[in-house]
Amino acid sequence: MTNQFLEEAKRELINGHSKKRHPFRYFVLATNSNAKPTQRTVVLRKTLPDLSLVFYTDSRTQKLIDLKNNSAFSALFYHPKKLMQLRIEGQTELITDTDQIATYWHTVQEASKNDYTTQLPPGTPIQNPDDVNYQSDDNYFCPVKLVPTRIEYLRLKRPNHLRILFTKNDMDWLSEFLVP
């Protein structure tokens, strides 16, 4: 009975990266930085068949430092029209295969490639926004894979809200209803 809701979540995640205006395109990613939770919005770039998610970042960012120190993550997606929330938890994997990196790099729009070529790392203080300089022959592009171990599905509806916890067990997903 709960499989239909996991399939719905998967469809919405796929739509998040394939449909430009889909609300799952941007999501909140939480990491652990020096024993403190840290959140930021990132762009969903790909949903893989196993429900792993891919986003891109500059390899010098604080979020990547956080994830190298502690690979645990929490991601939050919200669809305001469907009143659907997905909370996804798991472990991150840096994509290091050069062919995979090249494949992902070729999907980045030319205008956006500058985001990965700044001379100074993201977050570095500068005097003026015009002081950002770019490199022409090098980049710090880093695709990251989020491998889920838990997905919590919440749908606000009447007469009863619906909340389901999906937990990864080997290759399968176990599910249980929760009190909303």
C-alpha positions as a printed NumPy array, in Angstrom:
array([[  0.   ,   0.   ,   0.   ],
       [  2.826,   2.453,   0.748],
       [  4.723,   1.748,  -2.515],
       [  2.52 ,   4.204,  -4.405],
       [  3.706,   7.014,  -2.115],
       [  7.375,   6.12 ,  -2.582],
       [  6.768,   6.071,  -6.353],
       [  5.065,   9.46 ,  -6.107],
       [  8.058,  10.841,  -4.182],
       [ 10.409,   9.462,  -6.841],
       [  8.349,  11.053,  -9.656],
       [  8.403,  14.404,  -7.911],
       [ 12.172,  14.185,  -7.361],
       [ 12.688,  13.37 , -11.045],
       [ 10.443,  16.292, -11.979],
       [ 12.544,  18.442,  -9.66 ],
       [ 15.531,  18.234, -11.957],
       [ 13.736,  17.763, -15.286],
       [ 11.114,  20.551, -15.009],
       [ 12.555,  24.029, -14.529],
       [  9.81 ,  25.494, -12.347],
       [  9.169,  22.428, -10.206],
       [  9.355,  23.255,  -6.461],
       [ 11.758,  20.353,  -5.789],
       [ 14.362,  21.936,  -8.094],
       [ 15.728,  23.864,  -5.105],
       [ 16.005,  22.14 ,  -1.744],
       [ 17.51 ,  22.758,   1.669],
       [ 20.61 ,  20.706,   2.426],
       [ 21.718,  20.414,   6.049],
       [ 25.188,  19.311,   7.099],
       [ 27.143,  19.294,  10.339],
       [ 29.81 ,  21.981,  10.748],
       [ 31.819,  21.819,  13.954],
       [ 28.952,  20.097,  15.805],
       [ 26.433,  22.698,  14.581],
       [ 23.77 ,  22.174,  11.925],
       [ 24.324,  24.263,   8.81 ],
       [ 21.751,  24.711,   6.047],
       [ 21.804,  26.083,   2.542],
       [ 19.733,  25.878,  -0.619],
       [ 21.144,  23.814,  -3.474],
       [ 19.897,  22.832,  -6.924],
       [ 18.767,  19.264,  -7.622],
       [ 20.625,  18.18 , -10.766],
       [ 19.752,  14.487, -11.069],
       [ 17.698,  11.745,  -9.43 ],
       [ 19.225,   8.304,  -9.951],
       [ 17.224,   5.046, -10.163],
       [ 18.187,   4.109,  -6.567],
       [ 16.799,   7.51 ,  -5.391],
       [ 20.275,   8.953,  -4.911],
       [ 20.333,  12.668,  -5.656],
       [ 23.051,  14.717,  -7.319],
       [ 23.888,  18.387,  -6.812],
       [ 26.89 ,  20.431,  -7.942],
       [ 29.174,  22.629,  -5.893],
       [ 32.567,  24.307,  -5.89 ],
       [ 35.068,  21.907,  -4.327],
       [ 36.295,  24.668,  -1.996],
       [ 32.956,  25.379,  -0.295],
       [ 32.283,  25.   ,   3.411],
       [ 29.546,  22.438,   2.682],
       [ 32.107,  20.17 ,   1.015],
       [ 34.498,  20.572,   3.94 ],
       [ 31.585,  19.704,   6.263],
       [ 30.68 ,  16.629,   4.221],
       [ 34.281,  15.395,   4.114],
       [ 34.376,  15.599,   7.922],
       [ 30.927,  14.041,   8.379],
       [ 29.172,  12.544,   5.366],
       [ 25.721,  12.579,   6.995],
       [ 23.165,  14.894,   5.425],
       [ 19.531,  15.869,   5.702],
       [ 17.605,  17.295,   2.752],
       [ 14.229,  19.009,   2.809],
       [ 11.871,  19.339,  -0.164],
       [  8.467,  21.028,  -0.12 ],
       [  5.755,  21.158,  -2.789],
       [  3.335,  23.981,  -1.839],
       [  0.558,  23.065,  -4.29 ],
       [  0.501,  19.388,  -3.295],
       [  1.229,  20.167,   0.37 ],
       [  3.908,  17.469,   0.228],
       [  7.128,  17.443,   2.205],
       [ 10.029,  15.014,   1.827],
       [ 12.754,  14.776,   4.446],
       [ 15.635,  12.693,   3.179],
       [ 18.589,  11.542,   5.28 ],
       [ 21.639,   9.534,   4.369],
       [ 25.31 ,   9.677,   3.475],
       [ 27.114,  11.665,   0.809],
       [ 29.571,  10.393,  -1.752],
       [ 31.849,  12.653,  -3.731],
       [ 31.786,  11.73 ,  -7.393],
       [ 35.433,  11.221,  -8.358],
       [ 35.166,   9.275, -11.623],
       [ 36.556,  11.64 , -14.273],
       [ 34.164,  10.412, -16.979],
       [ 31.156,  11.004, -14.723],
       [ 32.454,  14.433, -13.765],
       [ 32.939,  15.324, -17.431],
       [ 29.417,  14.127, -18.248],
       [ 27.922,  16.293, -15.509],
       [ 30.154,  19.259, -16.437],
       [ 28.804,  19.183, -19.994],
       [ 25.259,  19.632, -18.634],
       [ 26.163,  22.944, -16.971],
       [ 25.068,  25.949, -19.029],
       [ 27.963,  28.035, -20.312],
       [ 26.861,  31.093, -18.329],
       [ 26.826,  29.022, -15.115],
       [ 30.296,  27.508, -15.567],
       [ 31.814,  30.698, -14.126],
       [ 30.307,  29.731, -10.77 ],
       [ 32.988,  27.025, -10.51 ],
       [ 35.965,  29.081, -11.744],
       [ 36.398,  31.92 ,  -9.251],
       [ 39.984,  32.602,  -8.213],
       [ 38.972,  32.909,  -4.569],
       [ 36.897,  30.231,  -2.801],
       [ 33.173,  30.883,  -2.242],
       [ 32.563,  32.711,   1.029],
       [ 35.832,  34.677,   0.885],
       [ 35.271,  38.309,   1.977],
       [ 35.733,  40.918,  -0.789],
       [ 35.447,  44.715,  -0.843],
       [ 33.152,  44.916,  -3.851],
       [ 31.018,  42.371,  -5.768],
       [ 32.851,  43.475,  -8.933],
       [ 36.115,  42.201,  -7.389],
       [ 35.338,  38.574,  -8.315],
       [ 37.893,  37.247, -10.783],
       [ 37.558,  34.09 , -12.84 ],
       [ 40.014,  31.577, -14.214],
       [ 39.652,  30.576, -17.828],
       [ 41.409,  27.236, -17.851],
       [ 40.661,  25.649, -14.477],
       [ 37.532,  24.883, -12.46 ],
       [ 36.508,  23.587,  -9.051],
       [ 33.394,  21.771, -10.242],
       [ 32.376,  18.952,  -7.908],
       [ 29.26 ,  16.807,  -8.329],
       [ 28.056,  15.27 ,  -5.063],
       [ 25.79 ,  12.256,  -4.638],
       [ 23.352,  12.062,  -1.735],
       [ 22.611,   8.408,  -0.955],
       [ 19.385,   8.177,   1.043],
       [ 18.868,   5.757,   3.913],
       [ 15.599,   7.318,   5.17 ],
       [ 12.835,   9.161,   3.383],
       [  9.997,  10.651,   5.348],
       [  6.94 ,  11.467,   3.254],
       [  4.373,  13.915,   4.631],
       [  1.197,  14.907,   2.805],
       [ -1.085,  17.463,   4.407],
       [ -4.68 ,  16.623,   3.526],
       [ -8.111,  16.199,   5.012],
       [ -9.546,  14.365,   6.784],
       [ -6.145,  12.953,   7.804],
       [ -2.604,  13.994,   7.077],
       [ -0.414,  11.168,   5.796],
       [  3.099,  10.485,   7.092],
       [  5.207,   7.501,   6.058],
       [  8.78 ,   6.605,   6.936],
       [ 10.726,   4.673,   4.298],
       [ 13.938,   3.041,   5.498],
       [ 16.524,   1.525,   3.158],
       [ 17.161,  -2.166,   3.826],
       [ 19.755,  -3.55 ,   1.403],
       [ 18.115,  -3.   ,  -1.998],
       [ 14.557,  -2.587,  -0.67 ],
       [ 12.652,   0.135,   1.125],
       [ 10.748,  -0.788,   4.279],
       [  7.846,   1.445,   5.207],
       [  5.723,   2.307,   8.18 ],
       [  2.983,   4.813,   8.783],
       [  3.675,   7.473,  11.401],
       [  1.375,   9.725,  13.34 ],
       [  1.493,  13.014,  11.442]])
